[in-house]
Coordinates of C-alpha atoms and ligand atoms in Angstrom, one line a residue:
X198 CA 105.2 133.9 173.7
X199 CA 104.1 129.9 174.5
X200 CA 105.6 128.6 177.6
X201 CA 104.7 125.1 179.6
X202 CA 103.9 126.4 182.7
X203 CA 104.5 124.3 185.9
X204 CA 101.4 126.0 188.1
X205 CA 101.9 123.7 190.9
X206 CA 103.7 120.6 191.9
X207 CA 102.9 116.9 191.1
X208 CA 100.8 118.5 188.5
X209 CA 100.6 117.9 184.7
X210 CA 102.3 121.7 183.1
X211 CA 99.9 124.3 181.2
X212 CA 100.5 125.7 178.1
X213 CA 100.6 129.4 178.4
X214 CA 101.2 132.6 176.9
X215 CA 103.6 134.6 179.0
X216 CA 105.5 137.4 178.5
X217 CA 109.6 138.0 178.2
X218 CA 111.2 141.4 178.7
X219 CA 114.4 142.8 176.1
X220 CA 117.3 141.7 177.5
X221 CA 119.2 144.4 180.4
X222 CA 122.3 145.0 180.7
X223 CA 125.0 141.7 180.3
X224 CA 121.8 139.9 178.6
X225 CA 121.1 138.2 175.9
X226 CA 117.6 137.3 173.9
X227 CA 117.7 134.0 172.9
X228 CA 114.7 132.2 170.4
X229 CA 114.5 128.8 171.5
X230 CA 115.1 126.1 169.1
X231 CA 115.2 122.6 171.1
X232 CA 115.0 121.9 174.6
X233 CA 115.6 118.5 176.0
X234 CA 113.8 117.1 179.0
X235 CA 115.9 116.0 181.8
X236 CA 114.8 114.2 184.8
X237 CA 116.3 116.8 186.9
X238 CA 113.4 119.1 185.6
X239 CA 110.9 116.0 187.2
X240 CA 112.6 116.3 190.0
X241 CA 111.4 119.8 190.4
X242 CA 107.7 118.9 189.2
X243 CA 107.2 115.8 191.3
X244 CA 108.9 117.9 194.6
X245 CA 111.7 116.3 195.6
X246 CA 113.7 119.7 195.0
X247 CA 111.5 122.6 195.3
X248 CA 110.9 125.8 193.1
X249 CA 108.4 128.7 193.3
X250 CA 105.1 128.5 191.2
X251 CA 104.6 129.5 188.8
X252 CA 107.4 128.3 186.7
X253 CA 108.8 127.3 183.7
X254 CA 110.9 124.6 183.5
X255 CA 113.5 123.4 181.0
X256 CA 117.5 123.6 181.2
X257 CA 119.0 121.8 178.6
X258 CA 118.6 124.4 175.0
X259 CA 119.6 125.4 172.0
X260 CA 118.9 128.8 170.5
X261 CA 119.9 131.6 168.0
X262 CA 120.9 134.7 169.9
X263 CA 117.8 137.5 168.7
X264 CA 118.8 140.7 170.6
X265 CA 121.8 141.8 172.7
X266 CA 121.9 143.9 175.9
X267 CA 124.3 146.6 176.8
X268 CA 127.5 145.8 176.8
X269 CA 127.6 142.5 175.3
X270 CA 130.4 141.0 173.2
X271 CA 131.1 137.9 173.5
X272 CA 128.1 137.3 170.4
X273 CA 126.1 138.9 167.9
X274 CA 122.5 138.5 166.6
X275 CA 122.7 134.9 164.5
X276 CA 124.6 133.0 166.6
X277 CA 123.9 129.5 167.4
X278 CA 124.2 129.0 170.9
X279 CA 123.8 126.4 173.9
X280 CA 122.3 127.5 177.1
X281 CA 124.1 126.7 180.9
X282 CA 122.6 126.1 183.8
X283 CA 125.4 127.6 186.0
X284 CA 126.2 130.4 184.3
X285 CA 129.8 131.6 185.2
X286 CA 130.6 135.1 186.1
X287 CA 134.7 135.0 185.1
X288 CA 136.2 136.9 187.8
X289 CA 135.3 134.5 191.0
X290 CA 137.5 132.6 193.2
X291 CA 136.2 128.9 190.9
X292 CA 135.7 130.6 187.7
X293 CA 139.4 131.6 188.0
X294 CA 140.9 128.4 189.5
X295 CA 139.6 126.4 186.2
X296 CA 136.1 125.5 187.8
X297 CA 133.2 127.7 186.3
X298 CA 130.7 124.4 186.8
X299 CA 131.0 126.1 190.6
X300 CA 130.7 129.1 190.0
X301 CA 127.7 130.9 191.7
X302 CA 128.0 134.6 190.8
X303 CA 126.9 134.2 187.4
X304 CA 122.9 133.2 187.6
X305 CA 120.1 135.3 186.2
X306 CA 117.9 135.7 189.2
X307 CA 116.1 138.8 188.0
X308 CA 112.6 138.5 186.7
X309 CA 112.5 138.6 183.5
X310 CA 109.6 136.6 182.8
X311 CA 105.8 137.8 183.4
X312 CA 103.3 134.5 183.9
X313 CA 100.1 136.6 184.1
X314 CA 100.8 139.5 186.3
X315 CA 103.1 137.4 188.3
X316 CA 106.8 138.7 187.9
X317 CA 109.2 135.5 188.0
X318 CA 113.0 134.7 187.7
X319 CA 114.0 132.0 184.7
X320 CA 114.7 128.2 186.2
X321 CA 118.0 127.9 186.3
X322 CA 118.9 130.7 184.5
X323 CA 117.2 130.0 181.6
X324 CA 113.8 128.4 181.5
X325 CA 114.1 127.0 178.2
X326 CA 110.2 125.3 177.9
X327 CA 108.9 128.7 176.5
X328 CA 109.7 130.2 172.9
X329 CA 112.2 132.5 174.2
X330 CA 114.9 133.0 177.2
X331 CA 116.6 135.9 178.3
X332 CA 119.8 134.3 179.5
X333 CA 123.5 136.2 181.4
X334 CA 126.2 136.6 178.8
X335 CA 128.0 133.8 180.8
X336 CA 125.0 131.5 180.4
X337 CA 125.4 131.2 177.1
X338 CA 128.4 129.2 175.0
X339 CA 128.6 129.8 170.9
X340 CA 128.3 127.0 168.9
X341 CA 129.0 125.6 165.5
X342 CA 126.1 126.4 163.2
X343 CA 126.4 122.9 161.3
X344 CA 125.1 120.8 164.1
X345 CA 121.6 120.1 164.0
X346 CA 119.6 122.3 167.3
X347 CA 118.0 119.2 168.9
X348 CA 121.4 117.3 169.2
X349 CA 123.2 121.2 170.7
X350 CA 120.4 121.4 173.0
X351 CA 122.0 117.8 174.9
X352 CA 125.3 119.1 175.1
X353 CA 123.4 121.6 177.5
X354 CA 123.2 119.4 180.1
X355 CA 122.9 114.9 179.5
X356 CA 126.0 114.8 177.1
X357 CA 128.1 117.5 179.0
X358 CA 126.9 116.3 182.3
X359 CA 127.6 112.5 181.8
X360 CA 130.5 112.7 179.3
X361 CA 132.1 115.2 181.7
X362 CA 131.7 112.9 184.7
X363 CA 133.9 110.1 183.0
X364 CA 136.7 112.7 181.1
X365 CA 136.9 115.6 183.3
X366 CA 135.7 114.6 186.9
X367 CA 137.0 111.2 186.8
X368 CA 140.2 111.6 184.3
X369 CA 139.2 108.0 183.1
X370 CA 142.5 106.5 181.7
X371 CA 142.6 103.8 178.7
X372 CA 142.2 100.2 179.7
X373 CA 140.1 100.9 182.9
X374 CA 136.8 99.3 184.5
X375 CA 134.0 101.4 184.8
X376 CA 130.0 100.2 186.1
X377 CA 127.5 102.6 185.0
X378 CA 124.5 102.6 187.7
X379 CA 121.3 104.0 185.5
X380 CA 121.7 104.3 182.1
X381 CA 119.0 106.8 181.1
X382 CA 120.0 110.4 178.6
X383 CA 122.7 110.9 181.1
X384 CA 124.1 107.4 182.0
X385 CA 124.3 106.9 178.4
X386 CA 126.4 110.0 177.9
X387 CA 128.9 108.6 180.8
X388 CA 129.2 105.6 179.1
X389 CA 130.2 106.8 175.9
X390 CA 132.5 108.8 177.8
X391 CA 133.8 105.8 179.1
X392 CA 134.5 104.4 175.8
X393 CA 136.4 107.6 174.5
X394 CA 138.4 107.5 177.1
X395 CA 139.6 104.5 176.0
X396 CA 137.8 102.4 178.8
X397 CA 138.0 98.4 178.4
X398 CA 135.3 97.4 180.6
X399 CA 132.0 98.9 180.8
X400 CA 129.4 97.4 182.7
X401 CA 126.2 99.0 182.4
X402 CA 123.5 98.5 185.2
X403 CA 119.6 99.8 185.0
X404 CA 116.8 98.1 186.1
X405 CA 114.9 98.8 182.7
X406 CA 115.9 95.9 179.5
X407 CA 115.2 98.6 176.7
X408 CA 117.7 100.7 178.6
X409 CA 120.4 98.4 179.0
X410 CA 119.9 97.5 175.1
X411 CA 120.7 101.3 174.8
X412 CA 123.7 100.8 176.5
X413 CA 124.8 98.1 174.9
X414 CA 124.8 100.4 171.5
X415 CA 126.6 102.9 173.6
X416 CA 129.8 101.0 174.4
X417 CA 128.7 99.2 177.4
X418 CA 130.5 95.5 177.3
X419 CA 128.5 94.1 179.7
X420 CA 125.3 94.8 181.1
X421 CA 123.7 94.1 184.9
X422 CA 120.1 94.1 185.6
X423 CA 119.6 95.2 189.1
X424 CA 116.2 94.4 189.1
X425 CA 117.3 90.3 189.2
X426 CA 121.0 90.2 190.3
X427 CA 122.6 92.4 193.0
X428 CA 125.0 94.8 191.1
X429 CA 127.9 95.0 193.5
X430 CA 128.3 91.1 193.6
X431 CA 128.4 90.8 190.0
X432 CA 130.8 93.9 189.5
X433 CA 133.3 92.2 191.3
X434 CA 132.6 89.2 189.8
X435 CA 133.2 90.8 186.4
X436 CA 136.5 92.4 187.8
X437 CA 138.5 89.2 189.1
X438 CA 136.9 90.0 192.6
X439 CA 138.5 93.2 192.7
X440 CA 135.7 95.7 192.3
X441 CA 135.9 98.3 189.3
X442 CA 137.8 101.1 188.7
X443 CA 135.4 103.9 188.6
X444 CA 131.7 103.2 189.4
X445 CA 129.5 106.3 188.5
X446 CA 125.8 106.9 190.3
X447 CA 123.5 108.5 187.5
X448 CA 120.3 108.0 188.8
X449 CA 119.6 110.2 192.1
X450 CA 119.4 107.4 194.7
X451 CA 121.1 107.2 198.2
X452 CA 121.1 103.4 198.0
X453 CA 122.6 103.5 194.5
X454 CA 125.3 106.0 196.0
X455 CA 126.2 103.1 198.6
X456 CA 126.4 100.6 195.8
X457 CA 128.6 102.7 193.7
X458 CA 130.9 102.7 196.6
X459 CA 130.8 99.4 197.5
X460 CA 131.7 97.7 193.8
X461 CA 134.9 100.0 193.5
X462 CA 138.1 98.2 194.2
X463 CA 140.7 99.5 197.0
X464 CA 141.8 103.1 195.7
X465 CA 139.1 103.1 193.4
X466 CA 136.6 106.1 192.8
X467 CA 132.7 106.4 193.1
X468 CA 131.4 109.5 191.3
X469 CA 128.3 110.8 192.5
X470 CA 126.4 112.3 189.1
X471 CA 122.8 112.0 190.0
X472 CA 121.1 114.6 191.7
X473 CA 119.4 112.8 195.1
X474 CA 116.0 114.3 197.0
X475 CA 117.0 117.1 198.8
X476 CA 117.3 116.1 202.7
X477 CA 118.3 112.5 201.3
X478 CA 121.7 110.9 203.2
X479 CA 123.5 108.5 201.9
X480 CA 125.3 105.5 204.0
X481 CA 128.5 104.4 203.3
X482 CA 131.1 102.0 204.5
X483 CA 133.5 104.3 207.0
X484 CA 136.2 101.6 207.4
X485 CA 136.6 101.3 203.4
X486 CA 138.4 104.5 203.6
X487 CA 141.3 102.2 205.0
X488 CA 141.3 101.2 201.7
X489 CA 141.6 104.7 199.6
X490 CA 138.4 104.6 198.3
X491 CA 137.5 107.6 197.1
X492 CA 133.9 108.8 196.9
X493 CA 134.0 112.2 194.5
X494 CA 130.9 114.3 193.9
X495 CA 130.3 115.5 189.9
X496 CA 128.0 118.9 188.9
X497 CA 127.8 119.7 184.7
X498 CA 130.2 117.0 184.1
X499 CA 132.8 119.6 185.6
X500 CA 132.8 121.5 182.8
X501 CA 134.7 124.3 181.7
X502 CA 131.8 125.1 179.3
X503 CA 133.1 127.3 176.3
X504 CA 136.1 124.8 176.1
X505 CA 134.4 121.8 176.8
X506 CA 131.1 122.2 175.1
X507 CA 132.6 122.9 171.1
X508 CA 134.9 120.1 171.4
X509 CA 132.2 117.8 172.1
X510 CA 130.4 118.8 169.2
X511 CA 133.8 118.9 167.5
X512 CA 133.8 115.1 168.7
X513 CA 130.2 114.5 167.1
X514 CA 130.9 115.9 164.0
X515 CA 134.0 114.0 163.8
X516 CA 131.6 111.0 164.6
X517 CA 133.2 109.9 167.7
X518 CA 130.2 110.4 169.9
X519 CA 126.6 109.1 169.1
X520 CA 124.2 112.3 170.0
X521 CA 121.7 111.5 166.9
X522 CA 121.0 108.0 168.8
X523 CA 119.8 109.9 171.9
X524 CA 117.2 111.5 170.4
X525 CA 114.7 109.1 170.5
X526 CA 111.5 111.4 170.4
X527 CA 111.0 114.8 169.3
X528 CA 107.4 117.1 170.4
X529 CA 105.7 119.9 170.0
X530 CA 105.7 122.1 172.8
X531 CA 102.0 121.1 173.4
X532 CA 103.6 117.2 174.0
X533 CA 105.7 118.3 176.8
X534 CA 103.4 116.2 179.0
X535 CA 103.3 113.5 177.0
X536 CA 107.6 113.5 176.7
X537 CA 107.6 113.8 180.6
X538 CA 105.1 110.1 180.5
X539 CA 107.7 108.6 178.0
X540 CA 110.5 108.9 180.1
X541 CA 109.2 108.1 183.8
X542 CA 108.1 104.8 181.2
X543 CA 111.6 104.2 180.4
X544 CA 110.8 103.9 176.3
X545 CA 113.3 107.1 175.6
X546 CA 117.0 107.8 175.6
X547 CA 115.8 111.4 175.4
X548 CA 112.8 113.7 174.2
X549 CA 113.8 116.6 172.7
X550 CA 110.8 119.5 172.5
X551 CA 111.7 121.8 169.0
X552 CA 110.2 124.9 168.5
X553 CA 109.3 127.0 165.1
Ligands
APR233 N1 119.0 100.7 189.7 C1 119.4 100.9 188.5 N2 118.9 101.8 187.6 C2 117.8 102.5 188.0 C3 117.2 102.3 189.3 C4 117.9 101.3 190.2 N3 117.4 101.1 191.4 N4 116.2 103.1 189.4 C5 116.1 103.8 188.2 N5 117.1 103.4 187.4 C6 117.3 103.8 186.0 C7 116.1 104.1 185.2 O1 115.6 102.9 184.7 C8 116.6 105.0 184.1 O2 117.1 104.3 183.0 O3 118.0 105.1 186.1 C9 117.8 105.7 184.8 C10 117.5 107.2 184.9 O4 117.5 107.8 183.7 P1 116.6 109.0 183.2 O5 115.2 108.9 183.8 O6 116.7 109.2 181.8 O7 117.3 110.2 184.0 P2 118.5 111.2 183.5 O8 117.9 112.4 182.8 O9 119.5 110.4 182.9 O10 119.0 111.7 184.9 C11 119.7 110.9 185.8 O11 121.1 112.6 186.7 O12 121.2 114.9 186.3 C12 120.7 113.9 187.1 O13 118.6 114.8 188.0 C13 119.2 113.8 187.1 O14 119.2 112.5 189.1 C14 119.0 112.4 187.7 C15 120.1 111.6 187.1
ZN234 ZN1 119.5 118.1 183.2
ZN235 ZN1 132.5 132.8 188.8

């Protein structure tokens, strides 16, 4: 099959044939049909986190389940179906507490991929830049088959990720305040989560215009650019001096973290969504503690995936959330590079690559 092969970091990927293996037991062959690209899988080719090379990339898919492996039954060949990048294993201490999003029992870490005669393990369980993934039966979450595959594959990780982060991590309540730091495919998602939540301020900050237009069409009600006024002053200047509500970090930047802290009022919360270098620290106010603050951290929008992830496309269908909006761009696998350029430019919400 065609894969975009990351050979080494900081470089451009290659497009490949490699090879898949049937799925083993408690797998599950999956044909790709979209896969959106995420800056978390940048943050993998530029370095800041590492992984082995060769890879592939890719984490946030949509495919129709192809072949089962023994013992399967939660689907059946036909199925459309959303990939997760922590798979959940059921039976653990978080998976049975109501927090699968921690689960880490349920990840794919056998090779099943062959990139020459090199055997390696799928990215996060998945690997979803290649025509095919062999994926856990908990890695995978059924889907309607009357949503369109390029809109599933976002549920996959922006939507469920930043729509999460304001409904499930932070509980938003109606009639709150909520600042938005970096409003790219997953900033938009929290801000749209926001907005169901019945939010009544949303102030969107980015340091990019055309992204801040996009939040704007999102349900942000006001917008900040950081790149000419400092973000915590005009929070609070936008919140009676008080500071907001919720402020939510969805870019992957220590000094963005302190910010986020810093423009929430007395007992307010700071939700950490972004996914900082590893090694990175952030600094933060200890005396503001005095004042309840609470700085909360956020992985997959804690999700509980086969719960969470139908009802938002229940919530699509039903046309209260805008996922046709985020796709900006859609490639060919062969313009994987060429999506990666468009979003370190800032000119998408999201490129989605569809396969054949
Ligand atoms: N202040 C405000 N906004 C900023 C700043 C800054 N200093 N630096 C960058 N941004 C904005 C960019 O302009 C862009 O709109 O942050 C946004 C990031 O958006 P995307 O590149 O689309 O990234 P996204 O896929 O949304 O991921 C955001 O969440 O899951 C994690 O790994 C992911 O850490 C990443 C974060
Ligand atoms: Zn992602
Ligand atoms: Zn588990």
């Amino acid at each position: 099959m065609k894969a975009a092969v990351l050979r080494e970091a900081k470089k451009p990927l290659v497009i490949e044939e490699v090879s898949i293996e049937d799925p083993g037991p408690g797998q599950v062959l999956v044909k790709t049909a979209a896969s959106g690209v995420c800056h978390s899988d940048l943050h993998f080719m530029e370095g800041s986190w590492p992984v082995p090379t060769p890879a592939i990339l890719g984490h946030e898919a949509s495919g129709v389940v192809e072949k089962l492996g023994e013992g399967v039954k939660y689907v059946k060949p036909g199925d459309h179906v959303v990939m997760l990048f922590t798979p959940f294993c059921g039976v653990c201490r978080f998976c049975t507490t109501g927090r699968p999003n921690l689960c880490g029992e349920g990840r794919a870490m056998t090779p099943t991929l062959k990139i020459g005669d090199r055997a390696v393990a799928p990215f996060l369980s998945m690997s979803s830049f290649a025509e095919y993934m062999v994926v856990p039966e908990g890695g995978v979450v059924k889907i309607r088959d009357d949503v369109p595959m390029n809109v599933a594959a976002l549920v996959g990780c922006s939507v469920m990720t930043g729509v999460g982060a304001a409904i499930n991590t932070a509980k938003v309540e109606p009639g709150a305040s909520c600042a938005v730091i970096g409003t790219g495919g997953v900033g938009l998602n929290v801000i749209q989560g926001c907005d169901l939540a019945g939010a009544e301020k949303i102030i969107a900050i980015d340091i990019n215009t055309n992204k801040l237009e996009m939040a704007r069409e999102f349900g942000a009600t006001h917008v900040i650019d950081a790149s000419k006024e400092d973000p915590v002053a005009k929070v609070q200047e936008l919140t009676g001096g008080l500071g907001a509500d919720y402020a939510f970090e969805v870019i992957g930047l220590p000094s963005a973290i302190t910010q986020a802290f810093n423009m929430v009022r007395r007992g307010g919360e700071a939700v950490v969504v972004g996914m900082a270098p590893i090694g990175s620290e952030a600094s933060i106010s200890a005396p503001s503690f005095l004042a309840e603050k609470v700085l909360r951290g956020c992985v997959y929008g804690s999700t509980r995936p086969r719960y969470d992830m139908p009802r938002i496309l229940d919530l699509y269908m039903a046309g209260k959330l805008k996922l046709d909006e985020l796709v900006s761009r859609t490639y060919p696998i062969e313009g994987i590079n060429d999506a990666f350029d468009a979003m370190k430019n800032g000119e998408v919400a999201r490129s989605v690559i569809v396969f054949d």
